[in-house]
Each structure stands twice: as structure tokens, then as C-alpha cells.
XYZ file of C-alpha atoms in Angstrom:
356
model
C 0.000 0.000 0.000
C 1.541 3.365 -1.013
C 2.131 5.929 1.744
C -0.770 8.384 2.116
C 1.554 11.369 1.582
C 4.199 11.413 -1.168
C 6.970 13.922 -1.892
C 4.698 15.994 -4.110
C 2.134 16.253 -1.320
C 4.841 17.232 1.174
C 5.906 20.142 -1.010
C 2.364 21.398 -1.547
C 1.558 21.144 2.172
C 4.706 23.119 2.993
C 3.666 25.789 0.501
C 0.404 26.103 2.449
C 2.409 26.530 5.630
C 4.512 29.260 4.059
C 1.344 31.336 3.904
C 1.630 31.591 7.709
C 5.029 33.312 7.520
C 5.136 36.079 10.111
C 2.634 34.355 12.410
C 3.497 34.275 16.102
C 3.822 30.880 17.777
C 1.461 31.024 20.755
C 1.744 27.481 22.033
C 2.969 24.025 21.109
C 2.270 20.469 22.240
C 4.143 17.178 21.920
C 1.483 14.444 21.744
C 4.366 12.021 21.172
C 8.147 12.220 20.621
C 7.589 12.266 16.846
C 4.759 14.779 16.559
C 4.577 18.472 17.385
C 1.399 20.546 17.131
C 1.831 24.314 16.871
C -0.693 27.092 17.448
C -0.023 30.228 15.405
C -1.636 33.615 15.791
C -2.438 35.768 12.780
C -4.461 38.989 12.752
C -8.025 37.996 13.588
C -7.507 34.228 13.655
C -5.655 31.289 15.160
C -4.249 28.458 13.027
C -3.055 24.995 14.040
C -0.202 23.259 12.243
C 1.786 20.102 12.840
C 5.143 18.623 11.978
C 5.338 14.829 11.992
C 8.515 12.749 12.004
C 6.741 9.438 11.333
C 5.516 10.473 7.872
C 7.986 13.367 7.521
C 5.549 16.093 6.639
C 4.291 19.404 7.998
C 0.845 20.818 7.351
C -1.940 23.071 8.525
C -4.454 20.996 10.499
C -8.029 21.731 11.608
C -7.616 20.061 15.016
C -5.123 18.577 17.428
C -4.691 14.801 17.318
C -5.869 12.966 20.424
C -3.198 12.831 23.106
C -2.914 12.005 26.812
C -3.228 14.860 29.287
C 0.229 14.145 30.665
C 3.010 15.714 28.619
C 6.640 14.622 28.214
C 9.209 16.726 30.042
C 10.763 17.694 26.734
C 7.585 19.616 25.846
C 8.408 22.320 28.390
C 11.960 22.604 27.023
C 10.750 23.039 23.456
C 8.102 25.534 24.539
C 10.681 27.665 26.309
C 12.840 27.626 23.190
C 10.172 28.499 20.612
C 7.007 30.029 22.075
C 6.671 33.668 21.091
C 8.889 33.243 18.024
C 7.579 34.036 14.548
C 7.446 31.601 11.665
C 9.958 32.806 9.091
C 9.787 29.983 6.559
C 9.095 26.345 5.708
C 11.251 24.063 3.583
C 11.918 20.469 2.572
C 15.580 19.615 3.162
C 17.769 16.595 2.418
C 20.777 16.237 4.760
C 23.838 14.877 3.009
C 23.934 11.823 5.284
C 20.288 10.881 4.634
C 18.363 9.564 1.636
C 14.949 10.887 2.679
C 13.986 14.561 2.793
C 12.631 16.122 5.981
C 10.334 19.108 6.591
C 11.876 22.120 8.304
C 10.011 24.953 9.998
C 12.067 28.107 10.437
C 11.770 30.432 13.441
C 14.370 33.134 12.875
C 17.638 31.770 14.238
C 16.226 28.303 14.984
C 14.897 25.422 12.889
C 12.448 22.682 13.885
C 13.180 19.591 11.769
C 11.368 16.228 11.577
C 13.699 13.301 10.832
C 13.386 9.972 12.706
C 12.382 12.239 15.586
C 12.142 15.992 16.140
C 15.207 18.242 16.280
C 15.709 21.891 17.224
C 18.750 23.297 15.425
C 20.565 26.618 15.722
C 20.483 28.116 12.226
C 23.866 29.857 12.214
C 26.058 27.119 13.698
C 24.029 23.998 12.896
C 24.311 22.917 16.529
C 21.481 20.694 17.712
C 19.885 22.360 20.741
C 17.210 19.772 21.514
C 16.144 16.327 20.305
C 13.046 14.314 21.135
C 13.154 10.718 22.321
C 14.312 8.281 19.645
C 16.456 10.770 17.724
C 19.654 9.405 16.186
C 21.310 12.805 16.419
C 22.098 14.053 19.911
C 21.984 17.569 21.395
C 25.333 19.296 21.135
C 26.282 17.619 17.860
C 26.212 19.432 14.519
C 23.457 19.036 11.972
C 25.062 18.247 8.593
C 24.754 20.509 5.560
C 21.448 19.972 3.766
C 20.143 20.689 0.297
C 16.837 22.513 0.085
C 14.314 21.144 -2.396
C 12.387 23.413 -4.709
C 8.739 23.358 -3.658
C 7.365 24.474 -7.005
C 4.094 26.275 -7.562
C 1.311 26.306 -5.017
C -1.637 24.058 -5.882
C -4.404 22.276 -3.972
C -3.602 18.784 -2.661
C -6.103 16.231 -3.942
C -7.868 14.588 -0.993
C -5.817 16.728 1.349
C -7.700 16.209 4.635
C -8.089 12.475 4.052
C -4.365 12.074 3.361
C -3.418 13.976 6.513
C -5.813 11.852 8.595
C -4.415 8.629 7.131
C -0.838 9.777 7.746
C -1.702 10.431 11.390
C -3.854 7.311 11.860
C -1.256 5.392 13.872
C -0.556 8.470 15.992
C -4.287 8.933 16.579
C -4.734 5.300 17.649
C -1.833 5.569 20.074
C -3.194 8.860 21.411
C -6.673 7.411 21.937
C -5.203 4.399 23.756
C -3.085 6.603 26.034
C -5.955 9.005 26.706
C -8.338 6.104 27.390
C -5.858 4.668 29.893
C -5.769 7.993 31.760
C -9.556 8.413 31.750
C -10.137 4.822 32.899
C -7.592 5.207 35.705
C -9.211 8.461 36.845
C -12.721 6.981 36.801
C -11.604 3.763 38.489
C -10.061 5.841 41.264
C -13.338 7.748 41.613
C -15.344 4.511 41.781
C -13.087 3.137 44.507
C -13.299 6.404 46.447
C -17.106 6.458 46.206
C -17.305 2.831 47.326
C -15.295 3.681 50.429
C -17.512 6.697 51.059
C -20.657 4.606 50.649
C -19.317 2.004 53.090
C -18.696 4.748 55.665
C -22.188 6.197 55.150
C -23.718 2.720 55.442
C -21.884 2.311 58.729
C -23.339 5.612 59.955
C -26.786 4.450 58.834
C -26.351 1.220 60.812
C -25.372 3.235 63.891
C -28.426 5.437 63.421
C -30.593 2.318 63.209
C -29.102 1.116 66.506
C -29.758 4.460 68.211
C -33.136 3.235 69.472
C -31.491 0.202 71.076
C -28.966 2.392 72.898
C -31.728 4.695 74.139
C -33.717 1.700 75.458
C -30.617 0.300 77.158
C -29.922 3.651 78.832
C -33.520 4.006 80.019
C -33.396 0.523 81.577
C -30.098 1.261 83.309
C -30.702 4.761 84.703
C -33.204 3.820 87.500
C -30.623 1.426 89.003
C -27.421 3.196 87.964
C -26.730 4.735 91.377
C -26.674 1.288 93.006
C -23.960 -0.093 90.736
C -20.308 0.361 91.727
C -17.827 1.977 89.346
C -15.861 -0.694 87.535
C -18.807 -3.045 87.056
C -18.625 -4.861 83.737
C -22.329 -5.597 83.443
C -25.685 -4.765 84.972
C -28.701 -7.044 85.395
C -31.857 -4.950 85.223
C -35.584 -5.763 84.951
C -37.388 -4.995 81.703
C -41.029 -4.314 82.595
C -41.970 -4.070 78.932
C -41.597 -7.850 78.793
C -43.212 -9.982 81.498
C -43.883 -13.680 81.896
C -47.229 -15.367 82.583
C -46.930 -14.542 86.284
C -46.238 -10.844 85.629
C -42.543 -10.966 86.444
C -40.271 -8.747 84.305
C -37.627 -10.226 82.042
C -34.045 -9.792 83.225
C -31.737 -7.986 80.804
C -27.936 -8.168 81.023
C -26.343 -4.875 79.916
C -22.553 -4.826 79.299
C -20.803 -1.763 80.762
C -17.541 0.057 80.199
C -15.767 -0.483 83.552
C -13.768 2.735 83.089
C -16.996 4.739 83.536
C -19.772 4.663 86.079
C -23.137 3.177 85.170
C -24.622 6.685 84.972
C -21.842 7.831 82.628
C -22.430 4.770 80.440
C -26.142 5.563 80.201
C -25.559 9.263 79.501
C -23.092 8.423 76.734
C -25.639 6.101 75.079
C -28.346 8.763 75.305
C -26.122 11.454 73.764
C -25.135 9.154 70.922
C -28.733 8.080 70.354
C -29.919 11.701 70.176
C -27.122 12.616 67.775
C -27.766 9.741 65.390
C -31.544 10.066 65.528
C -31.229 13.773 64.676
C -28.883 12.937 61.784
C -30.875 9.977 60.443
C -32.521 12.031 57.697
C -29.231 13.571 56.560
C -27.523 10.176 56.590
C -30.259 8.651 54.418
C -30.064 11.557 51.953
C -26.276 11.303 51.831
C -26.492 7.550 51.209
C -28.838 8.112 48.249
C -26.556 10.840 46.888
C -23.396 8.718 47.109
C -25.163 5.662 45.671
C -26.350 7.699 42.661
C -22.845 9.126 42.118
C -21.342 5.640 42.366
C -23.786 4.196 39.840
C -23.006 7.033 37.428
C -19.242 6.638 37.892
C -19.465 2.886 37.266
C -21.460 3.512 34.078
C -18.909 6.079 32.854
C -16.069 3.683 33.671
C -17.709 1.007 31.529
C -18.163 3.509 28.671
C -14.548 4.685 28.897
C -13.234 1.119 28.908
C -15.229 0.343 25.753
C -14.429 3.644 23.950
C -12.846 3.073 20.541
C -12.271 6.613 19.281
C -11.736 10.185 20.406
C -15.423 11.129 20.067
C -16.537 8.372 22.439
C -13.841 9.328 24.938
C -14.785 13.007 24.695
C -18.418 12.136 25.469
C -17.294 10.335 28.637
C -15.003 13.181 29.719
C -17.790 15.695 29.128
C -20.007 13.911 31.662
C -17.268 12.999 34.130
C -16.668 15.452 36.993
C -13.571 17.606 36.498
C -10.429 16.631 38.324
C -9.265 18.946 41.052
C -5.628 19.963 40.741
C -3.706 19.193 43.865
C -3.262 22.430 45.734
C 0.330 23.188 46.504
C 0.692 24.475 50.015
C 2.778 27.577 50.237
C 5.556 27.350 52.771
C 5.529 30.154 55.339
C 8.089 32.857 54.686
C 11.264 32.446 56.698
C 11.660 35.119 59.343
C 15.267 36.280 59.836
C 14.799 36.460 63.610
C 13.442 34.693 66.674
C 10.966 36.533 68.860
C 11.059 36.551 72.663
C 9.200 38.562 75.278
C 10.860 40.318 78.207
C 9.511 40.309 81.772
C 7.937 43.697 81.106
C 6.210 42.376 77.972
C 8.484 44.117 75.465
C 9.303 42.088 72.309
C 12.929 40.982 71.823
C 14.043 40.079 68.281
C 17.195 37.955 67.940
C 18.775 37.255 64.537
C 18.972 33.611 63.509
C 22.508 33.889 62.149
C 25.344 36.349 61.666
C 23.963 37.145 58.201
C 20.590 38.059 59.725
């Protein structure tokens, strides 16, 4: 099967990119070590472009390929080197030690080149400033002299959008797989967290259901509490709500905390019973809320696991709750002194070191 983009297509796509000469590079992304997406700003509009080392082409693109949210460390390095620069040209170059031409985007004194991987080269010296993972050339080495191909006359590329999509198909599949892995991990973590929350709420609901038992136990104990010595481990009390055929009350054995008096045991049960009975409605509402959230999270997890393309993943992410970025706690500012107070109440400030 012939490659979706041939040398003629590469030249025509680069001619399209040349129309962006003078545009300011606002932002760039590295979805993978072999693909860079660039956002250019022109008067009144924003344009996306890409440079791909896998198929060795550069082109204007209507959208960013799917990629994981996490970015390689090298993305920040390349951003620092290029963001804010202006596109000054686009070319197809053939280094003298290679047999295949590579696209080159020019940003004043720096070039972004797509060979086996991506390279950032200093224009004047040819020194390689940065290389993405998998590059055969290393930073610090010199990029060899290269011949620039004539791009010819500008003309429309037949089936342009389809060819670009086919050239990026493998990249898109890898991006969807990586993004799906992130979404599934995030949703699975949410499901596990909600299950733990539901278990805790169910435990509170069980305590609320037992509140009546604790109240009854306290009411049986209180009339006889003053007769029981501190340290008793149990109390045997009559329960007049249950009598036998001769009218004698049933005897109930109530376990006690020996560290507290019988009265303190009963008062603790009453306080807890009142608290849980007052909260019973809130606990039930919270249980319903958490159960509904858990059911929804489990459904989204199943959808994310089965997602086959970017549209299906986007639908899941649209319904999933946003992730909260971990807040970084700011360390308190270091004071250059220690503070003491004299007998009269006057503050005394003492430097921490000779420098202070």
C-alpha cells in the first residue's frame, strides 16, 4: 500500500504553511516524541499546524490529534525555546547523510526539523539544541549541511484532509489508547473512592438504626445506675416491657464500660442516640446521593473502557466530573529572627545567624 503522503504532497503542504510566515507561535504540544502541534496567531484568527517525524511532513491541520493529558518533560523545554517566536519559513531539506527529505520549519535563528524524531537546530552554527526521544542525532552535535528542495508552484492537494488523517492514523490510535488509559484510571479511582464513602455512610446508617437500642438500654439502666459500683462490667436490670405469665419482668444483662460509672455509660448512650436520631434524615439523603454518584461513575467507567475513538472518549469526559488539581501548600516565609518577650512584655528580636 503506497504511503498516504508522497513527496509531491509534502511540497504542496509546505507551501500552504509558508502562507503563515510572520505568524506568532502562541503554544505548542508534543502528543508524542515524533509529533509536534503548533498554534499560530495571525491577525483575527488562530491556526493549528503540525510537523510529523513518522511520515515526515508538515501541514496546517483543523484540530489537534488525540493525546494524553500528561506531557513529556521535553515539551516544556521546546516551549521555552520556541514560544513567542515568529514563523519565518518552511522548507523540505535533504541532509547529506540521509536519503529521505525532511520538513523544516524556520523560526528566525532556529529550525524545527522532523527526521526519525524531532530536532531543534541553531540556524547559524548547525548545533542541535534539543532532540526528542528516539532521535539518532544528539543535542550538542552538529546538523550536517542539507540541500533545500524546490517546492514548485502552489496548488491544492487532492484529498488533502483524508491524506493527513491517514498519515496520522497510527498516531491517533496511540493517542486514543493513552488518553483512554488515563480516563479509565481516573474513573476507576473515583469509583473506589465512592465505594469507600458509601461504606462509611452505610456504617453511619447502621449506627443510626441502633440508636433506638442504645436509648432503650440507657432508660433501663438509669433507674438502678446509682446502686452499681464503678468498675462493674455488666448490669442485670428488669425490663417491665416484657413480662412472663406470672407478671414478672424479664431480666436484661447490659454490658458496661468499667472505666466509667453506670450513669456515665447511660448518659453516653443517650447522647449518641440523640445525635444519630437527629442525623438519620441527613444520613439517608447522603447515602442516596453517594449511591447515585457511584452508579453514574461505574457507568462512565464502563463507557470509557469500551471507547474506541476520540469522540466516544470526549463524550465520557464531558459527563465525568472535572479533576481537582492538587493544591500546593505555600511554605511560610522564613523570618530572619526569633521573637522573645521580656519580663515587662516588650518584644525581643534575635537574629537567627550572623547574616541576619
